Short mmCIF file of C-alpha atoms and ligand atoms in Angstrom, two decimals:
data_model
loop_
_atom_site.label_atom_id
_atom_site.label_comp_id
_atom_site.label_asym_id
_atom_site.label_seq_id
_atom_site.Cartn_x
_atom_site.Cartn_y
_atom_site.Cartn_z
CA MET A 1 0.00 0.00 0.00
CA CYS A 2 1.32 3.44 -0.91
CA LEU A 3 1.74 5.56 2.23
CA SER A 4 0.86 8.82 0.48
CA ARG A 5 -2.60 7.44 -0.42
CA LEU A 6 -3.48 6.51 3.17
CA PRO A 7 -5.99 8.75 4.95
CA LEU A 8 -4.74 11.43 7.31
CA ILE A 9 -6.18 12.27 10.71
CA SER A 10 -5.75 15.44 12.71
CA THR A 11 -5.05 15.59 16.45
CA GLU A 12 -4.99 19.17 17.69
CA GLY A 13 -3.50 20.47 14.49
CA THR A 14 -0.99 17.65 13.94
CA TRP A 15 -1.64 15.59 10.83
CA LEU A 16 -0.73 11.93 11.10
CA HIS A 17 -0.47 9.25 8.43
CA ARG A 18 -2.59 6.19 9.24
CA GLY A 19 0.02 3.88 7.76
CA MET A 20 3.02 1.84 8.82
CA ALA A 21 6.07 3.74 9.97
CA LYS A 22 8.82 3.35 7.39
CA LEU A 23 11.51 0.93 8.59
CA ASN A 24 13.60 1.10 5.43
CA GLY A 25 17.02 2.61 6.26
CA LYS A 26 16.50 2.58 10.04
CA THR A 27 19.21 1.12 12.26
CA VAL A 28 18.06 -1.84 14.35
CA PHE A 29 20.25 -3.29 17.11
CA ILE A 30 19.38 -6.87 18.19
CA THR A 31 21.06 -8.54 21.16
CA GLY A 32 21.27 -12.33 21.09
CA ALA A 33 20.98 -12.57 17.30
CA SER A 34 23.04 -15.76 16.95
CA SER A 35 20.01 -18.05 17.28
CA GLY A 36 16.27 -18.42 17.81
CA ILE A 37 14.08 -15.34 18.08
CA GLY A 38 16.97 -12.88 17.66
CA ARG A 39 18.12 -14.56 14.46
CA ALA A 40 14.60 -14.69 13.00
CA THR A 41 14.08 -11.04 13.97
CA ALA A 42 17.26 -10.05 12.12
CA THR A 43 15.92 -11.74 8.98
CA ALA A 44 12.50 -10.12 9.37
CA PHE A 45 13.98 -6.63 9.75
CA ALA A 46 16.38 -7.27 6.83
CA ASN A 47 13.29 -7.94 4.68
CA GLU A 48 12.09 -4.43 5.62
CA GLY A 49 15.33 -2.86 4.38
CA THR A 50 16.79 -1.92 7.77
CA ARG A 51 20.46 -1.61 8.68
CA LEU A 52 21.33 -4.32 11.23
CA LEU A 53 23.61 -4.25 14.23
CA LEU A 54 23.77 -7.75 15.71
CA CYS A 55 25.51 -9.14 18.79
CA GLY A 56 25.80 -12.28 20.89
CA ARG A 57 28.68 -14.23 22.37
CA ARG A 58 29.07 -16.67 19.45
CA ILE A 59 30.79 -14.63 16.77
CA ASP A 60 30.98 -17.58 14.30
CA ALA A 61 27.19 -17.91 14.28
CA LEU A 62 26.83 -14.14 13.83
CA ASN A 63 29.31 -14.10 10.93
CA ALA A 64 27.37 -16.94 9.27
CA LEU A 65 24.13 -14.98 9.71
CA MET A 66 25.72 -11.84 8.28
CA GLU A 67 26.84 -13.81 5.20
CA GLU A 68 23.36 -15.27 4.79
CA LEU A 69 21.63 -11.90 5.12
CA THR A 70 24.09 -10.18 2.80
CA ALA A 71 23.71 -12.93 0.17
CA ALA A 72 19.94 -12.43 0.39
CA GLY A 73 20.38 -8.73 -0.34
CA ALA A 74 20.57 -7.09 3.10
CA ALA A 75 22.05 -3.65 2.63
CA ASN A 76 24.15 -3.17 5.73
CA VAL A 77 24.92 -5.63 8.51
CA HIS A 78 27.49 -5.24 11.31
CA VAL A 79 28.11 -8.04 13.83
CA PHE A 80 30.20 -8.12 16.98
CA ALA A 81 30.74 -10.37 20.00
CA LEU A 82 29.27 -9.06 23.24
CA ASP A 83 28.30 -10.60 26.55
CA VAL A 84 25.47 -8.36 27.73
CA SER A 85 26.01 -9.40 31.36
CA ASP A 86 29.45 -7.70 31.33
CA ARG A 87 28.71 -4.03 32.08
CA ASP A 88 32.19 -2.74 31.20
CA ALA A 89 32.18 -4.65 27.90
CA VAL A 90 28.71 -3.31 27.02
CA GLU A 91 29.64 0.29 27.80
CA GLY A 92 33.04 0.08 26.08
CA THR A 93 31.92 -1.81 22.98
CA LEU A 94 28.84 0.31 22.32
CA ARG A 95 30.74 3.56 22.91
CA GLN A 96 33.34 2.46 20.35
CA LEU A 97 30.91 1.46 17.61
CA PRO A 98 31.85 3.00 14.25
CA ALA A 99 30.23 6.46 13.89
CA LYS A 100 27.82 5.25 11.20
CA TRP A 101 26.39 2.71 13.66
CA GLN A 102 25.96 5.03 16.64
CA LYS A 103 22.42 6.25 15.90
CA ILE A 104 20.21 3.34 16.84
CA ASP A 105 16.51 3.67 15.97
CA VAL A 106 15.24 0.36 17.34
CA LEU A 107 16.84 -1.63 20.16
CA VAL A 108 15.64 -5.24 20.50
CA ASN A 109 16.65 -6.48 23.98
CA ASN A 110 16.41 -10.17 23.13
CA ALA A 111 19.49 -11.82 24.69
CA GLY A 112 18.39 -14.14 27.44
CA LEU A 113 18.42 -17.67 28.78
CA SER A 114 17.13 -20.10 31.32
CA ARG A 115 19.23 -22.55 33.32
CA GLY A 116 17.72 -25.62 34.91
CA LEU A 117 14.21 -26.55 35.97
CA ASP A 118 14.68 -27.03 39.69
CA LYS A 119 13.10 -26.25 43.02
CA VAL A 120 14.32 -22.81 43.98
CA TYR A 121 15.56 -24.05 47.37
CA GLU A 122 17.68 -26.72 45.69
CA GLN A 123 18.91 -24.89 42.59
CA ASP A 124 22.58 -24.07 42.08
CA PRO A 125 22.99 -20.35 42.90
CA LYS A 126 25.29 -20.08 39.88
CA ASP A 127 22.21 -20.71 37.71
CA TRP A 128 20.31 -17.90 39.47
CA GLN A 129 23.28 -15.63 38.92
CA GLU A 130 23.54 -16.37 35.19
CA MET A 131 19.82 -15.80 34.60
CA ILE A 132 19.65 -12.56 36.59
CA ASP A 133 22.96 -11.29 35.15
CA THR A 134 21.80 -11.91 31.57
CA ASN A 135 18.03 -11.39 31.57
CA VAL A 136 17.84 -8.49 34.03
CA LEU A 137 21.22 -6.78 34.33
CA GLY A 138 22.14 -7.46 30.69
CA LEU A 139 18.93 -5.81 29.54
CA LEU A 140 19.63 -2.86 31.85
CA HIS A 141 23.26 -2.48 30.73
CA VAL A 142 22.31 -2.28 27.05
CA THR A 143 19.27 -0.07 27.70
CA ARG A 144 21.38 2.33 29.82
CA ALA A 145 23.97 2.60 27.04
CA ILE A 146 21.52 3.19 24.16
CA VAL A 147 18.49 5.11 25.46
CA PRO A 148 20.18 8.46 26.30
CA GLY A 149 21.11 8.82 22.60
CA MET A 150 17.50 8.10 21.60
CA VAL A 151 16.24 10.79 24.00
CA GLU A 152 18.84 13.26 22.69
CA ARG A 153 17.89 12.59 19.05
CA GLY A 154 14.15 12.60 19.83
CA ALA A 155 13.54 9.20 18.25
CA GLY A 156 13.77 5.57 19.22
CA HIS A 157 12.03 2.37 20.24
CA ILE A 158 13.07 -0.19 22.85
CA ILE A 159 11.53 -3.63 22.33
CA SER A 160 12.35 -6.18 25.04
CA MET A 161 11.66 -9.89 25.30
CA GLY A 162 9.35 -10.73 28.16
CA SER A 163 7.45 -14.00 28.49
CA THR A 164 4.27 -15.61 29.72
CA ALA A 165 6.67 -16.62 32.52
CA GLY A 166 6.67 -12.98 33.64
CA HIS A 167 2.88 -13.03 33.94
CA MET A 168 2.50 -16.36 35.78
CA THR A 169 5.16 -18.29 37.71
CA TYR A 170 5.46 -22.04 37.14
CA ALA A 171 6.92 -24.71 39.45
CA ASN A 172 10.70 -25.17 39.26
CA GLY A 173 11.11 -21.97 37.28
CA ALA A 174 10.99 -19.32 40.00
CA VAL A 175 14.17 -17.45 39.09
CA TYR A 176 13.63 -17.49 35.32
CA CYS A 177 10.04 -16.31 35.91
CA ALA A 178 11.34 -13.62 38.28
CA SER A 179 13.74 -12.41 35.60
CA LYS A 180 10.87 -12.03 33.13
CA ALA A 181 8.65 -10.36 35.78
CA ALA A 182 11.58 -7.94 36.21
CA GLU A 183 11.65 -7.32 32.44
CA LYS A 184 7.93 -6.47 32.61
CA ALA A 185 8.47 -3.99 35.46
CA ILE A 186 11.52 -2.45 33.77
CA SER A 187 9.64 -1.98 30.48
CA GLU A 188 6.68 -0.41 32.32
CA GLY A 189 8.99 1.89 34.31
CA LEU A 190 11.02 2.84 31.24
CA LYS A 191 7.82 3.84 29.42
CA LEU A 192 6.87 6.09 32.35
CA ASP A 193 10.36 7.58 32.57
CA LEU A 194 10.26 8.37 28.83
CA MET A 195 6.93 10.23 28.99
CA GLY A 196 7.33 13.59 27.25
CA THR A 197 9.74 12.10 24.71
CA PRO A 198 8.72 10.32 21.50
CA VAL A 199 10.78 7.23 22.44
CA ARG A 200 8.59 4.11 22.50
CA VAL A 201 8.73 1.02 24.71
CA THR A 202 7.31 -2.45 23.97
CA SER A 203 7.45 -5.78 25.76
CA ILE A 204 6.90 -8.87 23.60
CA ASP A 205 5.72 -11.70 25.84
CA PRO A 206 5.50 -15.09 24.13
CA GLY A 207 4.71 -18.49 25.54
CA MET A 208 6.65 -21.52 24.43
CA VAL A 209 8.75 -20.92 21.28
CA GLU A 210 10.72 -23.75 19.68
CA THR A 211 14.31 -22.45 19.66
CA GLU A 212 17.57 -23.40 21.38
CA PHE A 213 16.00 -22.13 24.64
CA SER A 214 15.29 -25.57 26.15
CA LYS A 215 18.60 -27.01 24.91
CA VAL A 216 20.35 -24.21 26.79
CA ARG A 217 18.10 -24.66 29.85
CA PHE A 218 19.02 -28.39 29.99
CA ARG A 219 22.70 -27.77 29.15
CA GLY A 220 22.70 -29.55 25.79
CA ASP A 221 20.38 -32.47 26.65
CA GLU A 222 18.56 -32.59 23.30
CA GLU A 223 16.15 -35.37 24.28
CA LYS A 224 14.95 -33.49 27.34
CA ALA A 225 14.66 -30.32 25.28
CA ALA A 226 12.61 -32.06 22.57
CA ARG A 227 10.12 -33.33 25.20
CA VAL A 228 9.20 -29.73 26.03
CA TYR A 229 7.72 -29.30 22.54
CA ALA A 230 6.36 -32.85 22.14
CA ASN A 231 2.69 -33.27 21.15
CA ILE A 232 1.92 -29.57 21.07
CA THR A 233 2.29 -26.96 18.39
CA PRO A 234 4.67 -24.37 19.84
CA LEU A 235 5.26 -20.89 18.47
CA GLN A 236 8.13 -20.57 16.02
CA ALA A 237 10.80 -17.87 16.21
CA GLU A 238 9.38 -16.32 13.02
CA ASP A 239 5.98 -15.80 14.71
CA VAL A 240 7.64 -13.71 17.40
CA ALA A 241 9.82 -11.86 14.88
CA GLU A 242 6.66 -10.82 13.01
CA ALA A 243 5.18 -9.37 16.21
CA ILE A 244 8.39 -7.42 16.86
CA VAL A 245 8.45 -5.95 13.36
CA TRP A 246 4.72 -5.15 13.64
CA ALA A 247 5.26 -3.24 16.90
CA ALA A 248 8.19 -1.34 15.37
CA SER A 249 6.23 -0.41 12.28
CA ARG A 250 3.21 1.24 13.93
CA PRO A 251 2.76 4.95 13.19
CA ALA A 252 5.16 7.07 15.28
CA HIS A 253 2.44 8.25 17.69
CA VAL A 254 1.38 4.67 18.59
CA ASN A 255 3.06 2.85 21.48
CA ILE A 256 2.37 -0.88 21.73
CA HIS A 257 2.98 -1.63 25.42
CA THR A 258 2.71 -5.42 25.44
CA VAL A 259 2.13 -8.26 23.03
CA LEU A 260 1.14 -11.39 24.99
CA MET A 261 1.17 -14.29 22.52
CA THR A 262 1.02 -18.08 22.67
CA SER A 263 0.35 -20.87 20.21
CA ILE A 264 -3.17 -22.25 20.00
CA ASP A 265 -2.03 -25.11 22.28
CA GLN A 266 -1.08 -22.90 25.24
CA GLY A 267 -3.44 -21.12 27.64
CA ASN A 268 -0.97 -19.66 30.13
CA SER A 269 2.34 -20.60 31.77
CA VAL A 270 0.99 -23.96 32.97
CA THR A 271 -1.94 -24.94 30.74
CA PHE A 272 -1.21 -26.84 27.53
CA ASN A 273 -3.20 -28.90 25.06
CA ARG A 274 -0.84 -31.90 24.86
CA ARG A 275 -2.27 -34.29 22.32
CA SER A 276 -0.90 -37.35 24.15
P1 NDP B 301 17.94 -19.08 22.05
O1 NDP B 301 18.73 -19.86 23.06
O2 NDP B 301 17.68 -19.70 20.74
O3 NDP B 301 18.62 -17.65 21.82
C1 NDP B 301 19.12 -16.91 22.88
C2 NDP B 301 20.03 -15.82 22.34
O4 NDP B 301 20.50 -15.03 23.44
C3 NDP B 301 21.25 -16.40 21.64
O5 NDP B 301 21.49 -15.67 20.47
C4 NDP B 301 22.37 -16.19 22.64
O6 NDP B 301 23.58 -15.95 21.95
C5 NDP B 301 21.90 -14.91 23.34
N1 NDP B 301 22.52 -14.73 24.65
C6 NDP B 301 22.36 -15.51 25.75
N2 NDP B 301 23.13 -15.03 26.75
C7 NDP B 301 23.77 -13.94 26.26
C8 NDP B 301 24.71 -13.02 26.80
N3 NDP B 301 25.15 -13.12 28.07
N4 NDP B 301 25.16 -12.01 26.02
C9 NDP B 301 24.72 -11.90 24.74
N5 NDP B 301 23.86 -12.73 24.17
C10 NDP B 301 23.39 -13.75 24.93
O7 NDP B 301 16.56 -18.71 22.79
P2 NDP B 301 15.32 -17.81 22.33
O8 NDP B 301 15.52 -17.28 20.98
O9 NDP B 301 14.12 -18.60 22.60
O10 NDP B 301 15.40 -16.66 23.41
C11 NDP B 301 15.45 -15.28 23.08
C12 NDP B 301 14.72 -14.48 24.16
O11 NDP B 301 13.36 -14.83 24.16
C13 NDP B 301 15.21 -14.72 25.59
O12 NDP B 301 15.22 -13.50 26.28
C14 NDP B 301 14.15 -15.66 26.17
O13 NDP B 301 14.08 -15.56 27.57
C15 NDP B 301 12.93 -15.12 25.48
N6 NDP B 301 11.78 -16.01 25.41
C16 NDP B 301 11.91 -17.28 24.90
C17 NDP B 301 10.80 -18.12 24.83
C18 NDP B 301 10.91 -19.53 24.36
O14 NDP B 301 10.02 -20.34 24.70
N7 NDP B 301 11.91 -19.89 23.56
C19 NDP B 301 9.49 -17.64 25.27
C20 NDP B 301 9.48 -16.32 25.81
C21 NDP B 301 10.58 -15.54 25.84
P3 NDP B 301 25.02 -16.48 22.39
O15 NDP B 301 24.85 -17.84 22.99
O16 NDP B 301 25.77 -16.46 21.11
O17 NDP B 301 25.53 -15.47 23.36
C1 8X3 B 302 10.06 -19.03 27.87
C2 8X3 B 302 8.72 -19.66 27.95
O1 8X3 B 302 7.29 -21.15 29.42
O2 8X3 B 302 9.48 -21.96 28.81
O3 8X3 B 302 10.02 -17.75 28.40
O4 8X3 B 302 9.26 -20.20 30.43
S1 8X3 B 302 8.71 -20.79 29.23
#
């Protein structure tokens, strides 16, 4: 649809297009782009003609993705290794980005993981630490480094990965669920703190998505990971990527606060339609 043909509305003298915001040429920074939702989101934004800044710890996987995206016609992709839980590395690396990559329009705070499925009073505290350091502090480190520039430029959008786990806690997942409840509170607070600026904040909260998530949770035990998705239809990474691109492409005056999404076989954190 041609944007110029879309109807205009007026709000107190300001005329607004009723169409999608143009993503073409915008700079999108995705953390945790080496697999799963982050990887699919990179592909989805590349299809919209964005410039892509992609990080994760596995640089080989990021280089392979960059080659794939470039071969498919992506205009501009820059990848770098970054552990979001390392505050000094986040501050230093993002400060030293090449000048042409400094102005980030959309930040996708996607990097995250779960470790173990254990009773909280028995779980290894190192697992708590890794989840909180990555899912909560990692998100804060990156947000702290990027958002001041968005406020200064008067443009930007922070899209963070929440979860159904942040809405309802399940047994043996207390700390992962707490990390996603923290993401929900941080996104809500960030939106309030950004009132009076045009910078937008969105939390994308999916239920079960078939990615490397469970393989990471069970430290490489593929059989255990596969059982998580057995006899149900889970969401796919591409479903979530579409929701992220949709939120980013609303007209500039529209802020999508939350997208809570599951597959047809999931009702909430604990209710599934397992077919056997
Ligand atoms: P994957 O394991 O497939 O992807 C996780 C990504 O996060 C990888 O690219 C990984 O890259 C990156 N990552 C993990 N730790 C760090 C770190 N310390 N620094 C930088 N990058 C890191 O899982 P998903 O795609 O499923 O997960 C993506 C997000 O979606 C997470 O925040 C997760 O909590 C959330 N989510 C997942 C759901 C699911 O059911 N799969 C449902 C709801 C939310 P690398 O290893 O290279 O560092
Ligand atoms: C990931 C979804 O239900 O495995 O956030 O915690 S769940």
